[in-house]
Every structure is written in structure tokens, then in C-alpha cells.
Coordinates of C-alpha atoms in Angstrom, one line a residue:
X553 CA 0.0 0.0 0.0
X554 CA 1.1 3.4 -0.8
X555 CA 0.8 6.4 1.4
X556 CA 2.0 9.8 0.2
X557 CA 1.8 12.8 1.9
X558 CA 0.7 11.6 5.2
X559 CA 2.6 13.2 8.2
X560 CA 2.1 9.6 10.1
X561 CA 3.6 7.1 7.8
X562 CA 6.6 9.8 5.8
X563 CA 8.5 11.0 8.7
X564 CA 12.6 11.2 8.8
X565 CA 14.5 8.6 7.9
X566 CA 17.6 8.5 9.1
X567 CA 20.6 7.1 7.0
X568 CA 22.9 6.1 9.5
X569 CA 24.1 2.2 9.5
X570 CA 23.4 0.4 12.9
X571 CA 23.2 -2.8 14.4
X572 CA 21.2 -4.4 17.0
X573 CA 22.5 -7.8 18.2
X574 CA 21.3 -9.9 20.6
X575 CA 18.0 -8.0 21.0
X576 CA 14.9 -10.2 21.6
X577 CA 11.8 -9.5 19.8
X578 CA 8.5 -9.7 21.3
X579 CA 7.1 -13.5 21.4
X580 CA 3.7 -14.1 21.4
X581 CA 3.5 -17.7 21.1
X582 CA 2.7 -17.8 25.3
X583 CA 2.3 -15.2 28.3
X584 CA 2.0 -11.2 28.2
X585 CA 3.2 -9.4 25.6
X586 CA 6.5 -7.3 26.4
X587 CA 5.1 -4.9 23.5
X588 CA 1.9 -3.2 22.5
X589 CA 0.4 -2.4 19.1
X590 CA 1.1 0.8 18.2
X591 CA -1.8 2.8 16.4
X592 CA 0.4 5.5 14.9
X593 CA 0.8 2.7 12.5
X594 CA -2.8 1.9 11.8
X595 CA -4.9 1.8 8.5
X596 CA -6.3 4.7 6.9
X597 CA -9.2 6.0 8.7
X598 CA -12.7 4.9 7.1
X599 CA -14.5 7.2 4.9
X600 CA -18.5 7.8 4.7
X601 CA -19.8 7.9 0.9
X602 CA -22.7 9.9 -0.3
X603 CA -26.3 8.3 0.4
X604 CA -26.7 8.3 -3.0
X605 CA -23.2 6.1 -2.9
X606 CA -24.5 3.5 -0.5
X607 CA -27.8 3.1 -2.1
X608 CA -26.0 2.1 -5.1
X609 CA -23.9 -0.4 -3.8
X610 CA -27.4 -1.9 -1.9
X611 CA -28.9 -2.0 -5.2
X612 CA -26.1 -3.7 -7.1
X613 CA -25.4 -6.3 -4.1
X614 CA -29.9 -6.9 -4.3
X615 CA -29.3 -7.3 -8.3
X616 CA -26.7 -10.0 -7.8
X617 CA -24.4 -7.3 -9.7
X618 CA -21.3 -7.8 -6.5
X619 CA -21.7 -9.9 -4.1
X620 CA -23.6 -9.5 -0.9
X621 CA -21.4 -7.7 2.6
X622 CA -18.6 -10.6 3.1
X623 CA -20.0 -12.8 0.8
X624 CA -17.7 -15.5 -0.5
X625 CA -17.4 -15.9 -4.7
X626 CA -15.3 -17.4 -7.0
X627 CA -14.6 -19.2 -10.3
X628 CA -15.2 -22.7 -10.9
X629 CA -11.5 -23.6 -10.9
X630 CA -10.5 -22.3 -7.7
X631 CA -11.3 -23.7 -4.0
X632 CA -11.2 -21.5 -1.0
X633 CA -9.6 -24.2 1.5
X634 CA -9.3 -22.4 4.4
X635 CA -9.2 -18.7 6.2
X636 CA -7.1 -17.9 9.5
X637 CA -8.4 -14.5 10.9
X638 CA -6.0 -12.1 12.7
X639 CA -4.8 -13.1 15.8
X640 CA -2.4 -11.1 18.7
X641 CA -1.2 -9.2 15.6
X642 CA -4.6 -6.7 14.8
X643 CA -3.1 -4.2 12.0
X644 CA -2.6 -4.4 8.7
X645 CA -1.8 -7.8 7.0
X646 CA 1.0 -7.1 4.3
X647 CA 3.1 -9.0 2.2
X648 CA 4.5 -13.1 2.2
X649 CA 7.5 -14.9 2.3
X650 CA 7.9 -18.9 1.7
X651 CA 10.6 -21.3 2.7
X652 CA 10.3 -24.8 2.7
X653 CA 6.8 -25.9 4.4
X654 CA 6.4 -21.9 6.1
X655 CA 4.7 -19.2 5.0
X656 CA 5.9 -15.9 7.0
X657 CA 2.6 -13.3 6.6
X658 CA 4.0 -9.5 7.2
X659 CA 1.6 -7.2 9.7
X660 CA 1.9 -3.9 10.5
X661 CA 2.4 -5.0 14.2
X662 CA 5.1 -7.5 13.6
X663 CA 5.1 -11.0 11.1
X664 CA 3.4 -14.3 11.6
X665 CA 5.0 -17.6 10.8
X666 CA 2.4 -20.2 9.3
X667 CA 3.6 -24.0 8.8
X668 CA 1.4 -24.5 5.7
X669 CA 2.4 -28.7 5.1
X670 CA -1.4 -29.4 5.2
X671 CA -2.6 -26.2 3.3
X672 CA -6.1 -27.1 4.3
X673 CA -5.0 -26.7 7.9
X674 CA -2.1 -24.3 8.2
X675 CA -0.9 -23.9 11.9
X676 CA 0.6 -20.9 13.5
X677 CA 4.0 -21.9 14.4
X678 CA 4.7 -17.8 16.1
X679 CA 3.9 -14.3 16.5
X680 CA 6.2 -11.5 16.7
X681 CA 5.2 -8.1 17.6
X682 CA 7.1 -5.6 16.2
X683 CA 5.1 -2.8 14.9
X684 CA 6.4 -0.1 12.5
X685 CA 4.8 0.1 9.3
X686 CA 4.6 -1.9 6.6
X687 CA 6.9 -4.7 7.2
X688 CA 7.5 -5.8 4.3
X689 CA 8.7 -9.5 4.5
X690 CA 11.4 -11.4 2.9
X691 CA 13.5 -14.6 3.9
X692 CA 17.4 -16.5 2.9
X693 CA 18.4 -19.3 4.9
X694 CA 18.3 -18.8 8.3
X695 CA 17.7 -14.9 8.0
X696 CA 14.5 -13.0 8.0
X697 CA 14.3 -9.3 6.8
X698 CA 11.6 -6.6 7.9
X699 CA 11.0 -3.2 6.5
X700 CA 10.3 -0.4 8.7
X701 CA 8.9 2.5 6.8
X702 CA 7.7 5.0 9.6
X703 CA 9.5 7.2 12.2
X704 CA 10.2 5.3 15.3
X705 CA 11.6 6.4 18.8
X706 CA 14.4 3.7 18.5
X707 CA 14.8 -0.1 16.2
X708 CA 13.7 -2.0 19.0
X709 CA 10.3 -3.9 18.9
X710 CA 9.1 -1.7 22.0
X711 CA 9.3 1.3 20.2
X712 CA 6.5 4.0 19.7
X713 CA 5.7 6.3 17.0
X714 CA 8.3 9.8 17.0
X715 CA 7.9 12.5 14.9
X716 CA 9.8 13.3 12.1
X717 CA 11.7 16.6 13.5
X718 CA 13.4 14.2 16.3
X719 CA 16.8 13.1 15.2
X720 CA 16.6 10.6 17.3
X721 CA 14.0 8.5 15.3
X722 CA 14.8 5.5 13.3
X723 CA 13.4 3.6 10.9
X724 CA 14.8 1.1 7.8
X725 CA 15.7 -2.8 8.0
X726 CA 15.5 -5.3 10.6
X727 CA 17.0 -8.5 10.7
X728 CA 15.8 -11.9 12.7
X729 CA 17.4 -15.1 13.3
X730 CA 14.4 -17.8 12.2
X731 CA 17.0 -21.3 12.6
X732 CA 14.0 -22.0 15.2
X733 CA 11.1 -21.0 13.4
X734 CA 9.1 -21.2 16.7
X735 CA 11.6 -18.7 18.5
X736 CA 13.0 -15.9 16.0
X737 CA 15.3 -13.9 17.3
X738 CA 16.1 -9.9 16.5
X739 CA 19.8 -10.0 15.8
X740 CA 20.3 -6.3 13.6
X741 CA 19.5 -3.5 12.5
X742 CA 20.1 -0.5 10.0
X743 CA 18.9 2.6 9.2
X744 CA 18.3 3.8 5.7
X745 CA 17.8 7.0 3.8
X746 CA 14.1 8.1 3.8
X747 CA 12.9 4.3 5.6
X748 CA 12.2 1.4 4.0
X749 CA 8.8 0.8 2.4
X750 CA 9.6 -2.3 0.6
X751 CA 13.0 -4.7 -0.2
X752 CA 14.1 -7.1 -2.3
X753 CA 17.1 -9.7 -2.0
X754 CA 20.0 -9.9 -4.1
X755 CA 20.7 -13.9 -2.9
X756 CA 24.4 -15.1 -3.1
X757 CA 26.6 -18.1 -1.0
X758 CA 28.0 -15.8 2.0
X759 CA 26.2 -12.6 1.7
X760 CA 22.3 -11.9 1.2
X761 CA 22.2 -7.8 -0.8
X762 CA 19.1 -5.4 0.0
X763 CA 17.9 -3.1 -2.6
X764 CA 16.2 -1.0 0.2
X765 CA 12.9 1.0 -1.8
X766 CA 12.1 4.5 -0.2
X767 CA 11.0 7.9 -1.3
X768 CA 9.1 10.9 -0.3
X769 CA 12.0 12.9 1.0
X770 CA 11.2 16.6 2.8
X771 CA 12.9 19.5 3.1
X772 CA 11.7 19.6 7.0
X773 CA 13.2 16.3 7.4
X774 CA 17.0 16.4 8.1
X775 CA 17.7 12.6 7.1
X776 CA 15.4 12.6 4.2
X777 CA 16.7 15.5 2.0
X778 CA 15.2 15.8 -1.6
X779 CA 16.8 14.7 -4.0
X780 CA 16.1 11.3 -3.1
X781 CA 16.5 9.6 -7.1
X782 CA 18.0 6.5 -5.5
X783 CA 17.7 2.8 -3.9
X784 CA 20.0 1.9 -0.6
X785 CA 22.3 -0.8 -1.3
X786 CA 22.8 -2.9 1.8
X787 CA 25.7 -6.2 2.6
X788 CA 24.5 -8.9 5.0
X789 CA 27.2 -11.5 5.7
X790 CA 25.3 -14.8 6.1
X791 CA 27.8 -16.0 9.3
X792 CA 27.6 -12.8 11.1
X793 CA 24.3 -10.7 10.1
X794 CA 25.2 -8.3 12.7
X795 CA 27.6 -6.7 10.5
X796 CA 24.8 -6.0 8.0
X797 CA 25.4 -2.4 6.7
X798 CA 25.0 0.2 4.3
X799 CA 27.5 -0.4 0.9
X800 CA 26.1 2.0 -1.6
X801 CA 22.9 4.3 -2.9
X802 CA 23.3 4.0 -6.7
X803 CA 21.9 7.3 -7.9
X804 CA 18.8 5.7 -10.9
X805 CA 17.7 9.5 -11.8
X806 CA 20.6 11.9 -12.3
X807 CA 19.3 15.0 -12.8
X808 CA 20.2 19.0 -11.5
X809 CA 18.5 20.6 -9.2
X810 CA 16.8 20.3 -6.0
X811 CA 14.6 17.5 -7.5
X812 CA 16.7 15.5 -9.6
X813 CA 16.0 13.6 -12.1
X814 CA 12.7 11.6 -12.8
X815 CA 9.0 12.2 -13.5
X816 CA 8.8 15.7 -12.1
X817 CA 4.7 14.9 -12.2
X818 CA 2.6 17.7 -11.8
X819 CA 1.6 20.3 -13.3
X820 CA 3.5 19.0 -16.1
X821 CA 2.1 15.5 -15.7
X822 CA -1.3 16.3 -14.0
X823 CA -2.7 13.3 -12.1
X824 CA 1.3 11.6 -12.4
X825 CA 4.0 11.2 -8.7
X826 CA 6.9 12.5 -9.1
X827 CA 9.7 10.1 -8.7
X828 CA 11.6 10.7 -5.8
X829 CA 13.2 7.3 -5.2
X830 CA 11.1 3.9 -6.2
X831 CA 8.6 2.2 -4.7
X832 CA 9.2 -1.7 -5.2
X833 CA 12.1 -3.6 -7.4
X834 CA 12.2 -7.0 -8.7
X835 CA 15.4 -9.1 -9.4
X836 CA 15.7 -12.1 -11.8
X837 CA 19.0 -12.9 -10.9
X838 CA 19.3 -16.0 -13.6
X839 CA 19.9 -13.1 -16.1
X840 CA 21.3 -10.0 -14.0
X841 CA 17.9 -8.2 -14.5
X842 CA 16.2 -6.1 -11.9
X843 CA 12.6 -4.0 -13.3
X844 CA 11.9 -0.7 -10.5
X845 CA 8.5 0.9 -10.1
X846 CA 9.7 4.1 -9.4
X847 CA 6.4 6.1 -8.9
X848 CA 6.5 8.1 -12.0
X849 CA 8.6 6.1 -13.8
X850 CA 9.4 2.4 -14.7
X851 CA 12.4 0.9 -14.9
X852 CA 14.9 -2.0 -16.4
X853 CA 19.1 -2.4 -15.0
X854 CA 21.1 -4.7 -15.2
X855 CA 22.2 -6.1 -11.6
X856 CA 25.4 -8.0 -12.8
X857 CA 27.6 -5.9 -9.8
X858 CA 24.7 -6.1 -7.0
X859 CA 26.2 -3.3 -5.5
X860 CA 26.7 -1.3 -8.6
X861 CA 22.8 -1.7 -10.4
X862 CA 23.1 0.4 -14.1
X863 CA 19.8 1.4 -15.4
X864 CA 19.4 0.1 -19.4
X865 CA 16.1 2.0 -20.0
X866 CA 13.5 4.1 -18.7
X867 CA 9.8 4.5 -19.2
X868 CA 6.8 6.5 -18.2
X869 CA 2.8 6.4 -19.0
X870 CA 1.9 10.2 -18.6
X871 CA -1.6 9.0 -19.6
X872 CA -2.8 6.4 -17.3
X873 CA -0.4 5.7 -15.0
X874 CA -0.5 7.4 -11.5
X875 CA 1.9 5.9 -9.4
X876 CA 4.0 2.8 -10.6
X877 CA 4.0 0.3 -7.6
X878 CA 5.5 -3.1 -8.8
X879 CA 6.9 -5.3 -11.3
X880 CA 6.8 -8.6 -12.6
X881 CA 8.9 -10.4 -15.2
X882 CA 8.2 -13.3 -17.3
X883 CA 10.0 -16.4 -17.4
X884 CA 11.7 -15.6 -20.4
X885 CA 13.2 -12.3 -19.2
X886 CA 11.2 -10.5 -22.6
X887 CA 8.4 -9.2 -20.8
X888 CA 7.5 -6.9 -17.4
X889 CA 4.1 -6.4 -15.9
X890 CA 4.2 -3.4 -14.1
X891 CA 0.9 -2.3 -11.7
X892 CA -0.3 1.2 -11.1
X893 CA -1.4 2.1 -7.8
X894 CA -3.9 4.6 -8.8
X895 CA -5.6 5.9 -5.0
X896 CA -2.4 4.6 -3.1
X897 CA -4.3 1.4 -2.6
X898 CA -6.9 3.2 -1.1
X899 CA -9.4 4.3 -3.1
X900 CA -12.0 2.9 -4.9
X901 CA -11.1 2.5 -8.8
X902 CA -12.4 -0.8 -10.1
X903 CA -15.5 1.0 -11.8
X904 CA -16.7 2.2 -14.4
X905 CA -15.7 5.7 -13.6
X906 CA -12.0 5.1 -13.3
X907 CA -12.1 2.4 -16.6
X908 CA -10.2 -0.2 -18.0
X909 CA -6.6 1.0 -18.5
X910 CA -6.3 3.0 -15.2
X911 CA -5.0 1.5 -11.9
X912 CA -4.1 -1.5 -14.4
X913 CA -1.6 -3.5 -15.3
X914 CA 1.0 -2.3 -18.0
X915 CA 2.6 -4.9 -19.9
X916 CA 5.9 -4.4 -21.7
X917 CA 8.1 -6.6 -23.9
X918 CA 11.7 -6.2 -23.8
X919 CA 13.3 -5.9 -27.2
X920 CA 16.9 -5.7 -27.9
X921 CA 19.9 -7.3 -26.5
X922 CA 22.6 -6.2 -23.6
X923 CA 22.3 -2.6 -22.3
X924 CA 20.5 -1.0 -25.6
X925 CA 17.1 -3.2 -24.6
X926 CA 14.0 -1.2 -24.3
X927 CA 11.0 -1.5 -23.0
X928 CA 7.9 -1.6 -25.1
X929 CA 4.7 -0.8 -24.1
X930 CA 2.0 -4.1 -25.2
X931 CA -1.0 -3.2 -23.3
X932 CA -2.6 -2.9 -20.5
X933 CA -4.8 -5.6 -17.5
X934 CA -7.6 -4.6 -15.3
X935 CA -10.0 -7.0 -13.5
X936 CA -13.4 -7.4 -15.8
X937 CA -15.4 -7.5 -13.0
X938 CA -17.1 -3.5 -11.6
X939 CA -16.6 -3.6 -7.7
X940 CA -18.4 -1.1 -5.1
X941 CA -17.9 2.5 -4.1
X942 CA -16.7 1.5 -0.9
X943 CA -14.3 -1.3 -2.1
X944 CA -10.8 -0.2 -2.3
X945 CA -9.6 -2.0 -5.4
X946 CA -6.4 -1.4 -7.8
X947 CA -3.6 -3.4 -9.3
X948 CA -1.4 -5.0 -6.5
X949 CA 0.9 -7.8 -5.6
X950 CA 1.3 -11.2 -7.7
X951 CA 3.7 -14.0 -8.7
X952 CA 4.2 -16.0 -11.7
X953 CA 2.2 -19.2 -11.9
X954 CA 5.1 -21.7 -13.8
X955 CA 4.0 -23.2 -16.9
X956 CA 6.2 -23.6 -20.2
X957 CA 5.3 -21.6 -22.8
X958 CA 2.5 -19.6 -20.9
X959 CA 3.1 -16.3 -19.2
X960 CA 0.5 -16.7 -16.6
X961 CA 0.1 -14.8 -13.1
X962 CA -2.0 -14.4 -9.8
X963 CA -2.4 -11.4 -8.6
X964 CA -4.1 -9.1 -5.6
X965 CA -6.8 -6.7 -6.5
X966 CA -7.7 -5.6 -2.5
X967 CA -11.0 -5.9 -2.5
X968 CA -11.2 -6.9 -5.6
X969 CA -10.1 -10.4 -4.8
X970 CA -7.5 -12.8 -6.4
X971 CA -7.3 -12.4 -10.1
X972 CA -5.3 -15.3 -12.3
X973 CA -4.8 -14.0 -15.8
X974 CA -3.2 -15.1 -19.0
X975 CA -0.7 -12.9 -20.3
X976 CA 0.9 -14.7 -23.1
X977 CA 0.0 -12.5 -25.9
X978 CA 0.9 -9.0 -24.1
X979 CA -1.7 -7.1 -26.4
X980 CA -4.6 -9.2 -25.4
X981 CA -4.3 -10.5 -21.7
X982 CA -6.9 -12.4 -20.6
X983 CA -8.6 -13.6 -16.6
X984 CA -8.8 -17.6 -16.4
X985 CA -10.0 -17.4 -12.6
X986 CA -10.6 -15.6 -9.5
X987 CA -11.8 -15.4 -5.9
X988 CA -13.3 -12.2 -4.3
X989 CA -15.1 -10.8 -1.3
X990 CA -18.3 -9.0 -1.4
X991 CA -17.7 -5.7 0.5
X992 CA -16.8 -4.9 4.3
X993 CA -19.4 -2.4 4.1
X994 CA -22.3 -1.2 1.7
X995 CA -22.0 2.8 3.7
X996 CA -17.8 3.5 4.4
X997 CA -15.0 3.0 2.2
X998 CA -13.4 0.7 4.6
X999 CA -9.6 -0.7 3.6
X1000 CA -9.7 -4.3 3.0
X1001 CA -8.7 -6.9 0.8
X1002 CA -5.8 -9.3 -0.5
X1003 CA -2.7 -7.3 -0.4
X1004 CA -0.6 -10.2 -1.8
X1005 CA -1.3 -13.8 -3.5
X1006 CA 1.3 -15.6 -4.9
X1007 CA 1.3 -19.2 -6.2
X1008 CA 3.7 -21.6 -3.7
X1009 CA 4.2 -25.6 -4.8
X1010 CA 0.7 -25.7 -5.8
X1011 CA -1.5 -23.4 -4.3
X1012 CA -2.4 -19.8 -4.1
X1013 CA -2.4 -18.0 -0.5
X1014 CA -3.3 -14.6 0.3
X1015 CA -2.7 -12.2 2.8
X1016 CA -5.4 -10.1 3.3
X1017 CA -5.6 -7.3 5.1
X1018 CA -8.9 -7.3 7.5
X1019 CA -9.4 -11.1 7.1
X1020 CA -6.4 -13.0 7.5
X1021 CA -4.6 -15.5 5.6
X1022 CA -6.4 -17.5 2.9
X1023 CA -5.6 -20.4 1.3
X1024 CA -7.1 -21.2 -2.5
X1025 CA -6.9 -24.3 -4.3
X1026 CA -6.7 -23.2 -8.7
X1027 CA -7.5 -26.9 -10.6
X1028 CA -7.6 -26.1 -14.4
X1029 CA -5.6 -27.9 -17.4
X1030 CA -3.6 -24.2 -18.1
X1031 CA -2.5 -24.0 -14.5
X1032 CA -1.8 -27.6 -13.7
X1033 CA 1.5 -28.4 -15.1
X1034 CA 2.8 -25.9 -12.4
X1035 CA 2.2 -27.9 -9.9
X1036 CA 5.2 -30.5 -10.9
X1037 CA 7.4 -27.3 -9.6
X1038 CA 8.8 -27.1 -6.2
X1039 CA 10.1 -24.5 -4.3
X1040 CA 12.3 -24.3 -1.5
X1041 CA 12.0 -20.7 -1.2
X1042 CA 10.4 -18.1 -2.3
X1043 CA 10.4 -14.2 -2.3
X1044 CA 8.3 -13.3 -5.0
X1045 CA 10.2 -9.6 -5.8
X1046 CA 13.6 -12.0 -6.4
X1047 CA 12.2 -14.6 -9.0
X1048 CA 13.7 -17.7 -9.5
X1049 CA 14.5 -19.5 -12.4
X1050 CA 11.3 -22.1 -12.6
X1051 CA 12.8 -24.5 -15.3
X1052 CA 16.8 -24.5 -14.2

């Protein structure tokens, strides 16, 4: 999810490396917590819509139109297995993380660690409260990594909300120890330029790279200073993780000025962010590719030096593209998916207002060889199916489903549902299945949703964010043959190599 502008969530970030080892996070697994939910890091507050609004939605839901308040509905090709509501951990459910028979689920209180071997009956194995929004979630061997992305007093998992003038707040990566799944501990920390909102690992034998995503820098804030046209580069060491620091903040928009390079967004591009850093990167590491969505802009670089990424080209969609949230590539390395987070994930744009091609997918081949590849722009993906007023629904997080010869994907629409689409001929991308909720409410515009699904050795699971964890069942002769693949780890924004 994507907050701009809002004093709670784009406080100072500090850029300072530290480390915290040996601290203990909060356990929940058994006794009082040592911690409390913090609600400086809660969800958007609910908005009213017009009468005329709610009586639309009530009409709609009567004419079979949506479905009915929390009503259940899907294709024929997909089972719902199972749902797991929140538990100790009440905020915001955020992005997943697999490895092996676990499925770690991000929260804006902390993360929860899932032991998914029967996927019809996945059992909490622990819960770790750690608030600090959004905690984004990744995993590599026995290490865990957690985004922090809003001013706090200090890195510990006690910590409170601190505004952005205090030099003294932190915020950036954490790192846990998850060798007992059942007892993580909190062995580092480091503090990054402007937070961290997401991450995504750079994988080798004895050290583990960050490509640290922030942006939103201030003038008031003395650790975020505009211009922020970059992505922190940070160096785990496997063996001693507490040594995790800051190696480099390769500079993706050069330009002069007080805003660099980039978008500059409005007035010139009305309705468009300006880039000032990115918002999420993915990494195919079989070919030394990384795609950023950079909030005005996207992005392709080659990641052959992990601590040196080059940018090969750069795009932009000045038409329908408001903020450029994520990226996907195909198996073949010849195509990207990148989403729009139109409404910052909280508005309601699945309708026939908003339209087809905005708060879509964009789907770009990749044409050329070496560093003179572009991207071409092939179309764009939007759900088919008209959600309510008070449904916050755009493009959002998905994986690759694995099938030879088929580009084929899952993907999170909020409360739009789960969406499986068929993207093999980029002009012409068509939906094969989904699963959906009716609304939270037929009066508010109430945040909600799956904010990731990704398919994981044979099934689809979903985080989302007011229900809980959901697991889904896809049976249909396209998707099938994907179920021969097995993964022993997954982080869907480093893609592996499916057919290696």
C-alpha cells in the first residue's frame, strides 16, 4: 500500500548504519506481551460515501451485480480451502514470504509464521510483535528481513511512533534469526535514507544484498533531504548478520536541481508522482535483471555488480499511470508487468468511472539485446469484474504461476479479490480465474482486501488485510502443469528461475 503525503507514515528517515544484536523481539507464542500495538501505524481512517453512494452499492449487491457484505465468490476452478483470521497481531496484514513448508505473513504489528504442510489446515507456528509500518517480509536461509517504513523512537520492537523533526527516530531494515522458526530472534538492524517501504534480496553463497525501496524525502526532514532519485544498497554476511550495513545508494535519476531527475509529475504530468526514489524492485537474478517501479517512472538495470545496479532504459505512461507500484517479469526475461497504484491502494477504482486501463496493469516486452534493450509498451490488465464505491480495489501484488510456454500470473486486486490472468499474448491478456469478497461495508470506504497472493508448490495464498490469511486451491488444465514445480524458497520480488 502506498501512502504519500501523510505526516504519520513519511516522517525522517535517518541514513545512518546500525546494528542491534542480541536484541529479543517480542514472542507471542505464550504469556503477556512485552510490546503493544502501536496505532500510529494503523490503517487509513474509514471514509462515509454519499447516500446516493451507498444506495448504489445496496442496489447492485440486491441485483446480484457484487456480491452480498462478506459474501464469498469465485470461479469454478478455484477452492477456497481455508481462512485464518488475525490473531495477537490486529493491524494491517502485508506482504508473504515462503521457505520450505512456512509461510511468513507481514503485519503492520510484527510478522506471523504459518507452517502450511497441510494447506487445508495451516498452523501458527509464532507471532512476533514488532510494529512499524509496513513490514515488508522477505527470507534467505536462516535470515529474515523486515522493513520499517515510519518514524520510530528507537529499532527496538518496544518502540512507539516519534515524529519526524526528532533526530533521534529511526526507521529502515530489521533482521531476525528464524534457525527455530518457533523462536526468532532480533539479531540487527540498519537505518536507511528516507525508511524502507519495501525490499528485495539480491541472494548469493555468504552474503544476502538489500535493494532498500524509499521515497518521499522533505525538506523539514534532516535525514530525508530531496533529492532522493536512488535505492539503498545494503551487505548482509550470512555468518555474522550483525555486520549488516550500508554499501552503496546507486543514484537511478541523475538530474540537476533540487529534485533530480525523474518524473517531475505535476503540473507537467497532472494526475502523475513525481519520482523521488522507487517504490518496489524485482530481481531475476538468472539473467542480472532487476525492473523498478519508481512512482513516475518504470524501470529495467542490469544487476550484474549487486552493489553497482546500471539502469538500461527508462519509461513512463503520462496517460494512465498514476503511481508505478511493482513489477513482474516473465519467465523468459522478454516481458515486465508493471501495476499502477492509482488511490495509493486506497481508493475505490475498479469501476466504471476510473475504466479499464487506469489502476491496471501495463505490460511491456523487452526488445533488444545487452544494455541498448528497451521497453515496449504491449497493453494494459484490469479485472473485468465492476466492484463497489466502498471497495478499495487497484492493481497490486502477484507472482508467476510456472507453466512452459504460458506467461500466466495471480495477482491481488484488495478488495477486488484474487485475479489469475493469462498474459501470453501481451496485447490481449486475458482472466482464467478468480476469488473475491463481497464488500466490508455497503456505507464506508473501509480498507480491506488481499494485499498479496502468490502461487507456492501448488496453491495460491493470500494475505489479506482485514481477514487474515487465505488459502485457495486453482485446478484447471492451463495451471496444472505448475504444480510438478517445487520450491524451497520463495520471495516473490527475487524470481527464481522455474525451469533451471
Amino acid at each position: 500500500m502506498t501512502l504519500l503525503n501523510n505526516p504519520r507514515t513519511r516522517r525522517r528517515r535517518l541514513g545512518v548504519a546500525a546494528s542491534a544484536a542480541g536484541l529479543l523481539a517480542a514472542l507471542l507464542t505464550a504469556g503477556p506481551a512485552a510490546a503493544t500495538p502501536d496505532p500510529g501505524d494503523g490503517p487509513a481512517a474509514q471514509k462515509k460515501v454519499s447516500s446516493s453512494e451507498a444506495a448504489e452499492v445496496k442496489a447492485d449487491i440486491a441485483a446480484g451485480e457484487i456480491p452480498g457484505q462478506d459474501e464469498i465468490v469465485h470461479s469454478d476452478n478455484i477452492e477456497h480451502l481455508v481462512n485464518i483470521p488475525k490473531e495477537t497481531l490486529a493491524g494491517t496484514n502485508s506482504d508473504l514470504a515462503f521457505q520450505g513448508h512456512y509461510a511468513f505473513a507481514g503485519n503492520y504489528d510484527g510478522f506471523r509464521i504459518f507452517d502450511i504442510r497441510n494447506p487445508r489446515a495451516p498452523r501458527t507456528v509464532a507471532q512476533v510483535l514488532c510494529p512499524g509500518s509496513q513490514n515488508d517480509i522477505t527470507v534467505s536461509g536462516d535470515l529474515l528481513f523486515l522493513s520499517t517504513d515510519s518514524s520510530r523512537s528507537d529499532n527496538s520492537c518496544n518502540s512507539t511512533t516519534q515524529p519526524a523533526t526528532e533526530k533521534s527516530s529511526w526507521e529502515g531494515m530489521k533482521v531476525f534469526d528464524i534457525s527455530d522458526k518457533a523462536n526468532p530472534k532480533y539479531v540487527a538492524a540498519v537505518e536507511t535514507a528516507c525508511g524502507s517501504h519495501t525490499h528485495t534480496l539480491v541472494p548469493e553463497r555468504r552474503n544476502v544484498y538489500i535493494y532498500v525501496s524509499s521515497y518521499s524525502p522533505n525538506a523539514a526532514f534532516p535525514d530525508c533531504q530531496p533529492p532522493h532519485d536512488g535505492i539503498t544498497v545494503i551487505k548482509v554476511p550470512r555468518k555474522a548478520p550483525e555486520k549488516a550495513a550500508v554499501v552503496n545508494f546507486p543514484v537511478l535519476f541523475p538530474g540537476e536541481g533540487p529534485d533530480g531527475g525523474g518524473n517531475p509529475g505535476a503540473p507537467t504530468n497532472p494526475g502523475v508522482s513525481k519520482t523521488t526514489g522507487c517504490h518496489d524492485i524485482t530481481v531475476l537474478p538468472s539473467k542480472d535483471l532487476a525492473a523498478g517501479a519508481c512512482m513516475g517512472d518504470g524501470i529495467l538495470f542490469s544487476i550484474e555488480d549487486p552493489e553497482n545496479p546500471k539502469v538500461i532504459d527508462q519509461v513512463q505512461d503520462n496517460v494512465n499511470f498514476a503511481f508505478w507500484h511493482s513489477a513482474t517479469f516473465n519467465q523468459k526475461a522478454d516481458k515486465v508487468v508493471f501495476t499502477d497504484e492509482l488511490g495509493g491502494g486506497g481508493a475505490a477504482t475498479c469501476n466504471a468511472a476510473i475504466g479499464p486501463n487506469r489502476g491496471a496493469d501495463g505490460i511491456y516486452d523487452i526488445v533488444g539485446r545487452g544494455d541498448h534493450r528497451k521497453l515496449v509498451f504491449k497493453g494494459y490488465y484490469k479485472i473485468p469484474r465492476h466492484q463497489a464505491d466502498t471497495e478499495n480495489c487497484v492493481a497490486h501484488n502477484g507472482s508467476l504461476i510456472p507453466v512452459k510456454g504460458k506467461d500466466l500470473m495471480v495477482q491481488a486486486w484488495y478488495q477486488g479479490g484474487v485475479s489469475v490472468w493469462d498474459f501470453t499474448d501481451s496485447a490481449n491478456p486475458k482472466e482464467i480465474a478468480y476469488f473475491e469478497r463481497g464488500p466490508l461495508s455497503t456505507t464506508t470506504l473501509a480498507t480491506g482486501g488481499s494485499w498479496s497472493a502468490y502461487y507456492y508448490n501448488g496453491y495460491i495464498y493470500s494475505n489479506d488485510i482485514a481477514k487474515g490469511f487465505d488459502v485457495l486451491k486453482l485446478s484447471d488444465r492451463r495451471t496444472d502443469p505448475a504444480k510438478r514445480i517445487r520450491l524451497d524458497e520463495l520471495n516473490v520480488q527475487t524470481q527464481p528461475d522455474y525451469f533451471d
